PDB file of C-alpha atoms in Angstrom:
ATOM      1  CA  UNK A   1     -19.902  -5.448 -15.174  1.00 33.00           C
ATOM      2  CA  UNK A   2     -18.433  -2.675 -17.331  1.00 35.00           C
ATOM      3  CA  UNK A   3     -16.435   0.230 -16.003  1.00 38.00           C
ATOM      4  CA  UNK A   4     -19.301   2.734 -16.924  1.00 40.00           C
ATOM      5  CA  UNK A   5     -21.688   0.852 -14.635  1.00 38.00           C
ATOM      6  CA  UNK A   6     -19.121   0.717 -11.846  1.00 38.00           C
ATOM      7  CA  UNK A   7     -18.649   4.528 -12.034  1.00 38.00           C
ATOM      8  CA  UNK A   8     -22.416   5.039 -12.154  1.00 38.00           C
ATOM      9  CA  UNK A   9     -22.871   2.868  -9.185  1.00 37.00           C
ATOM     10  CA  UNK A  10     -20.046   4.609  -7.225  1.00 38.00           C
ATOM     11  CA  UNK A  11     -21.579   8.015  -8.082  1.00 40.00           C
ATOM     12  CA  UNK A  12     -24.927   6.951  -6.951  1.00 41.00           C
ATOM     13  CA  UNK A  13     -23.249   5.237  -3.710  1.00 39.00           C
ATOM     14  CA  UNK A  14     -21.474   8.558  -2.842  1.00 39.00           C
ATOM     15  CA  UNK A  15     -24.546  10.750  -3.767  1.00 42.00           C
ATOM     16  CA  UNK A  16     -26.656   8.746  -1.300  1.00 41.00           C
ATOM     17  CA  UNK A  17     -24.260   9.968   1.344  1.00 41.00           C
ATOM     18  CA  UNK A  18     -24.653  13.567   0.485  1.00 44.00           C
ATOM     19  CA  UNK A  19     -21.507  13.874  -1.697  1.00 41.00           C
ATOM     20  CA  UNK A  20     -21.581  15.521  -5.068  1.00 42.00           C
ATOM     21  CA  UNK A  21     -19.395  15.749  -8.163  1.00 42.00           C
ATOM     22  CA  UNK A  22     -15.718  15.789  -7.271  1.00 40.00           C
ATOM     23  CA  UNK A  23     -16.256  15.391  -3.600  1.00 38.00           C
ATOM     24  CA  UNK A  24     -15.880  11.721  -3.944  1.00 41.00           C
ATOM     25  CA  UNK A  25     -12.594  10.313  -5.343  1.00 40.00           C
ATOM     26  CA  UNK A  26     -11.433   7.588  -7.708  1.00 38.00           C
ATOM     27  CA  UNK A  27     -10.464   5.642  -4.595  1.00 45.00           C
ATOM     28  CA  UNK A  28     -13.977   4.577  -4.077  1.00 52.00           C
ATOM     29  CA  UNK A  29     -13.353   0.913  -4.759  1.00 65.00           C
ATOM     30  CA  UNK A  30     -10.983  -1.899  -4.079  1.00 79.00           C
ATOM     31  CA  UNK A  31     -10.736  -2.450  -7.877  1.00 78.00           C
ATOM     32  CA  UNK A  32      -9.371   1.025  -8.412  1.00 78.00           C
ATOM     33  CA  UNK A  33      -6.898   0.503  -5.585  1.00 88.00           C
ATOM     34  CA  UNK A  34      -5.654  -2.653  -7.348  1.00 87.00           C
ATOM     35  CA  UNK A  35      -5.196  -0.642 -10.432  1.00 86.00           C
ATOM     36  CA  UNK A  36      -3.138   1.804  -8.544  1.00 91.00           C
ATOM     37  CA  UNK A  37      -1.047  -1.050  -7.146  1.00 92.00           C
ATOM     38  CA  UNK A  38      -0.432  -2.432 -10.523  1.00 91.00           C
ATOM     39  CA  UNK A  39       0.649   0.938 -11.679  1.00 93.00           C
ATOM     40  CA  UNK A  40       3.029   1.300  -8.769  1.00 94.00           C
ATOM     41  CA  UNK A  41       4.470  -2.033  -9.652  1.00 91.00           C
ATOM     42  CA  UNK A  42       5.075  -1.029 -13.225  1.00 91.00           C
ATOM     43  CA  UNK A  43       6.566   2.210 -12.252  1.00 93.00           C
ATOM     44  CA  UNK A  44       8.896   0.728  -9.809  1.00 90.00           C
ATOM     45  CA  UNK A  45       7.404   2.346  -6.765  1.00 93.00           C
ATOM     46  CA  UNK A  46       8.323   1.020  -3.277  1.00 92.00           C
ATOM     47  CA  UNK A  47       5.380   2.787  -1.425  1.00 95.00           C
ATOM     48  CA  UNK A  48       1.908   4.380  -2.243  1.00 96.00           C
ATOM     49  CA  UNK A  49       0.852   7.198   0.038  1.00 96.00           C
ATOM     50  CA  UNK A  50      -2.799   8.195   0.004  1.00 95.00           C
ATOM     51  CA  UNK A  51      -3.925  11.329   1.816  1.00 94.00           C
ATOM     52  CA  UNK A  52      -7.306  13.215   1.699  1.00 90.00           C
ATOM     53  CA  UNK A  53      -7.165  16.378  -0.343  1.00 91.00           C
ATOM     54  CA  UNK A  54      -4.151  15.171  -2.311  1.00 93.00           C
ATOM     55  CA  UNK A  55      -3.251  13.199  -5.320  1.00 94.00           C
ATOM     56  CA  UNK A  56      -1.824   9.731  -4.736  1.00 94.00           C
ATOM     57  CA  UNK A  57       1.970   9.644  -4.170  1.00 96.00           C
ATOM     58  CA  UNK A  58       4.386   7.124  -5.178  1.00 96.00           C
ATOM     59  CA  UNK A  59       7.883   6.654  -3.616  1.00 95.00           C
ATOM     60  CA  UNK A  60      10.268   5.833  -6.374  1.00 93.00           C
ATOM     61  CA  UNK A  61      13.898   5.413  -5.580  1.00 89.00           C
ATOM     62  CA  UNK A  62      13.429   7.295  -2.419  1.00 89.00           C
ATOM     63  CA  UNK A  63      11.625  10.341  -4.143  1.00 93.00           C
ATOM     64  CA  UNK A  64       7.918  11.149  -3.606  1.00 95.00           C
ATOM     65  CA  UNK A  65       6.167  11.564  -6.791  1.00 95.00           C
ATOM     66  CA  UNK A  66       2.780  13.063  -6.942  1.00 95.00           C
ATOM     67  CA  UNK A  67       0.521  11.309  -9.634  1.00 94.00           C
ATOM     68  CA  UNK A  68      -0.479  14.422 -11.504  1.00 93.00           C
ATOM     69  CA  UNK A  69      -2.698  12.687 -13.969  1.00 92.00           C
ATOM     70  CA  UNK A  70      -4.887  11.142 -11.107  1.00 91.00           C
ATOM     71  CA  UNK A  71      -7.724  12.974  -8.966  1.00 87.00           C
ATOM     72  CA  UNK A  72      -7.309  14.427  -5.488  1.00 90.00           C
ATOM     73  CA  UNK A  73      -8.438  11.908  -2.808  1.00 87.00           C
ATOM     74  CA  UNK A  74     -11.396  12.499  -0.792  1.00 86.00           C
ATOM     75  CA  UNK A  75     -11.940  11.692   2.867  1.00 89.00           C
ATOM     76  CA  UNK A  76     -14.928   9.485   1.980  1.00 88.00           C
ATOM     77  CA  UNK A  77     -13.101   7.535  -0.787  1.00 87.00           C
ATOM     78  CA  UNK A  78     -10.215   6.759   1.567  1.00 90.00           C
ATOM     79  CA  UNK A  79     -12.507   5.766   4.315  1.00 90.00           C
ATOM     80  CA  UNK A  80     -14.398   3.415   1.903  1.00 89.00           C
ATOM     81  CA  UNK A  81     -11.072   1.837   0.683  1.00 90.00           C
ATOM     82  CA  UNK A  82      -9.835   1.075   4.295  1.00 91.00           C
ATOM     83  CA  UNK A  83     -13.131  -0.336   5.167  1.00 89.00           C
ATOM     84  CA  UNK A  84     -13.017  -2.662   2.263  1.00 87.00           C
ATOM     85  CA  UNK A  85      -9.349  -3.640   3.034  1.00 89.00           C
ATOM     86  CA  UNK A  86      -9.637  -4.020   6.847  1.00 90.00           C
ATOM     87  CA  UNK A  87     -13.265  -5.343   7.426  1.00 87.00           C
ATOM     88  CA  UNK A  88     -15.412  -4.237  10.056  1.00 88.00           C
ATOM     89  CA  UNK A  89     -13.571  -5.415  13.140  1.00 92.00           C
ATOM     90  CA  UNK A  90     -10.261  -3.841  12.133  1.00 93.00           C
ATOM     91  CA  UNK A  91     -11.860  -0.724  10.933  1.00 92.00           C
ATOM     92  CA  UNK A  92     -13.370  -0.371  14.385  1.00 93.00           C
ATOM     93  CA  UNK A  93      -9.968  -0.953  15.760  1.00 95.00           C
ATOM     94  CA  UNK A  94      -8.650   1.981  13.578  1.00 94.00           C
ATOM     95  CA  UNK A  95     -11.462   4.202  14.845  1.00 92.00           C
ATOM     96  CA  UNK A  96     -10.396   3.408  18.442  1.00 93.00           C
ATOM     97  CA  UNK A  97      -6.616   3.366  18.251  1.00 95.00           C
ATOM     98  CA  UNK A  98      -6.132   5.856  15.184  1.00 95.00           C
ATOM     99  CA  UNK A  99      -3.622   3.619  13.614  1.00 95.00           C
ATOM    100  CA  UNK A 100      -3.611  -0.065  12.199  1.00 95.00           C
ATOM    101  CA  UNK A 101      -1.329  -2.243  10.140  1.00 95.00           C
ATOM    102  CA  UNK A 102      -2.666  -4.614   7.631  1.00 93.00           C
ATOM    103  CA  UNK A 103      -1.508  -6.981   4.804  1.00 90.00           C
ATOM    104  CA  UNK A 104      -2.949  -7.324   1.359  1.00 87.00           C
ATOM    105  CA  UNK A 105      -1.926  -9.567  -1.607  1.00 87.00           C
ATOM    106  CA  UNK A 106      -2.929  -9.613  -5.217  1.00 81.00           C
ATOM    107  CA  UNK A 107      -1.332 -10.794  -8.415  1.00 76.00           C
ATOM    108  CA  UNK A 108       2.397 -11.169  -7.521  1.00 76.00           C
ATOM    109  CA  UNK A 109       2.654  -8.446  -4.993  1.00 84.00           C
ATOM    110  CA  UNK A 110       1.908  -8.221  -1.287  1.00 89.00           C
ATOM    111  CA  UNK A 111       1.553  -4.971   0.575  1.00 91.00           C
ATOM    112  CA  UNK A 112       2.099  -3.814   4.149  1.00 94.00           C
ATOM    113  CA  UNK A 113      -0.437  -1.292   4.828  1.00 94.00           C
ATOM    114  CA  UNK A 114      -0.469   1.335   7.701  1.00 96.00           C
ATOM    115  CA  UNK A 115      -3.685   3.193   7.997  1.00 96.00           C
ATOM    116  CA  UNK A 116      -3.650   6.063  10.464  1.00 96.00           C
ATOM    117  CA  UNK A 117      -5.330   9.516  11.174  1.00 95.00           C
ATOM    118  CA  UNK A 118      -3.736  12.664  10.013  1.00 92.00           C
ATOM    119  CA  UNK A 119      -5.534  16.048  10.622  1.00 89.00           C
ATOM    120  CA  UNK A 120      -8.713  14.096  11.407  1.00 90.00           C
ATOM    121  CA  UNK A 121      -8.916  12.022   8.237  1.00 92.00           C
ATOM    122  CA  UNK A 122      -7.542   8.536   7.420  1.00 93.00           C
ATOM    123  CA  UNK A 123      -4.260   8.383   5.444  1.00 95.00           C
ATOM    124  CA  UNK A 124      -2.702   5.192   4.100  1.00 95.00           C
ATOM    125  CA  UNK A 125       0.801   4.221   3.577  1.00 96.00           C
ATOM    126  CA  UNK A 126       1.348   1.003   1.596  1.00 95.00           C
ATOM    127  CA  UNK A 127       4.598  -0.708   0.998  1.00 94.00           C
ATOM    128  CA  UNK A 128       4.905  -3.028  -2.035  1.00 92.00           C
ATOM    129  CA  UNK A 129       6.628  -6.408  -1.277  1.00 88.00           C
ATOM    130  CA  UNK A 130       7.602  -8.504  -4.240  1.00 75.00           C
ATOM    131  CA  UNK A 131       6.351 -12.268  -3.845  1.00 73.00           C
ATOM    132  CA  UNK A 132       9.633 -13.073  -5.878  1.00 74.00           C
ATOM    133  CA  UNK A 133      12.618 -13.426  -3.641  1.00 75.00           C
ATOM    134  CA  UNK A 134      15.864 -12.490  -5.432  1.00 77.00           C
ATOM    135  CA  UNK A 135      19.061 -14.336  -4.743  1.00 81.00           C
ATOM    136  CA  UNK A 136      21.923 -13.150  -2.747  1.00 82.00           C
ATOM    137  CA  UNK A 137      23.775 -12.677  -6.018  1.00 85.00           C
ATOM    138  CA  UNK A 138      20.983 -10.736  -7.504  1.00 82.00           C
ATOM    139  CA  UNK A 139      20.888  -8.435  -4.613  1.00 79.00           C
ATOM    140  CA  UNK A 140      24.635  -7.779  -4.800  1.00 83.00           C
ATOM    141  CA  UNK A 141      25.104  -8.727  -1.050  1.00 82.00           C
ATOM    142  CA  UNK A 142      28.268 -10.281   0.220  1.00 85.00           C
ATOM    143  CA  UNK A 143      28.345 -14.034  -0.368  1.00 84.00           C
ATOM    144  CA  UNK A 144      29.392 -14.469   3.355  1.00 84.00           C
ATOM    145  CA  UNK A 145      25.689 -13.857   4.109  1.00 79.00           C
ATOM    146  CA  UNK A 146      24.900 -17.284   2.470  1.00 80.00           C
ATOM    147  CA  UNK A 147      26.858 -18.778   5.379  1.00 82.00           C
ATOM    148  CA  UNK A 148      24.618 -17.364   7.950  1.00 76.00           C
ATOM    149  CA  UNK A 149      21.536 -19.193   6.571  1.00 75.00           C
ATOM    150  CA  UNK A 150      23.084 -22.515   7.432  1.00 80.00           C
ATOM    151  CA  UNK A 151      23.476 -22.102  11.223  1.00 78.00           C
ATOM    152  CA  UNK A 152      20.921 -23.647  13.552  1.00 79.00           C
ATOM    153  CA  UNK A 153      21.412 -20.996  16.022  1.00 80.00           C
ATOM    154  CA  UNK A 154      22.414 -17.446  16.186  1.00 76.00           C
ATOM    155  CA  UNK A 155      21.250 -13.805  16.246  1.00 75.00           C
ATOM    156  CA  UNK A 156      21.381 -11.464  13.224  1.00 72.00           C
ATOM    157  CA  UNK A 157      20.266  -7.852  13.052  1.00 75.00           C
ATOM    158  CA  UNK A 158      19.188  -6.404   9.689  1.00 75.00           C
ATOM    159  CA  UNK A 159      19.206  -2.682  10.077  1.00 79.00           C
ATOM    160  CA  UNK A 160      19.031   0.284   7.737  1.00 78.00           C
ATOM    161  CA  UNK A 161      17.001   3.271   6.690  1.00 77.00           C
ATOM    162  CA  UNK A 162      13.504   3.032   4.961  1.00 71.00           C
ATOM    163  CA  UNK A 163      13.292   1.511   1.479  1.00 65.00           C
ATOM    164  CA  UNK A 164      16.915   0.156   1.693  1.00 66.00           C
ATOM    165  CA  UNK A 165      15.919  -3.526   1.325  1.00 68.00           C
ATOM    166  CA  UNK A 166      15.732  -4.885   4.912  1.00 68.00           C
ATOM    167  CA  UNK A 167      12.575  -7.001   4.177  1.00 67.00           C
ATOM    168  CA  UNK A 168      14.131  -8.110   0.917  1.00 62.00           C
ATOM    169  CA  UNK A 169      17.324  -9.416   2.779  1.00 57.00           C
ATOM    170  CA  UNK A 170      15.302 -11.216   5.413  1.00 61.00           C
ATOM    171  CA  UNK A 171      13.039 -12.698   2.741  1.00 60.00           C
ATOM    172  CA  UNK A 172      16.178 -14.064   0.975  1.00 51.00           C
ATOM    173  CA  UNK A 173      17.628 -15.400   4.201  1.00 53.00           C
ATOM    174  CA  UNK A 174      14.561 -17.773   4.635  1.00 50.00           C
ATOM    175  CA  UNK A 175      15.135 -19.480   1.341  1.00 45.00           C
TER     176      UNK A 175
END
């Protein structure tokens, strides 16, 4: 269907729930979330943060960057999105435990998603994980790490701050 029809459907969907005008957000569909993920990938974001009452935020090279050209997110929009991502059973778990972890994949990117309650509303933190595993050389890692991948036994700890490449290093070690 065309984008206009989708917007019309979305407006009607939210209006049936008593929401009007700008009370519903652009985050009312999985398709729109996928567009946001594609944008994050293009702009080099490592994370997407979604919180009711705020514009979407990308984390790019450690800096939080609000998307000023996007609309503020509504509680209902984020709730609809997490219901679509999580499914009924996992959404129920979120309602009970106030925190869930999910994974989602689309066109060359995987996401680790944490949905949680903040100030009584659902918020989402999504980490983009590339499906392409870069080589040890591309990552500028010490070549001695290649030796660790040849041992049948052992214990290796990968530690570091957020967004410093731990998952990337672990992914490379399995290749």
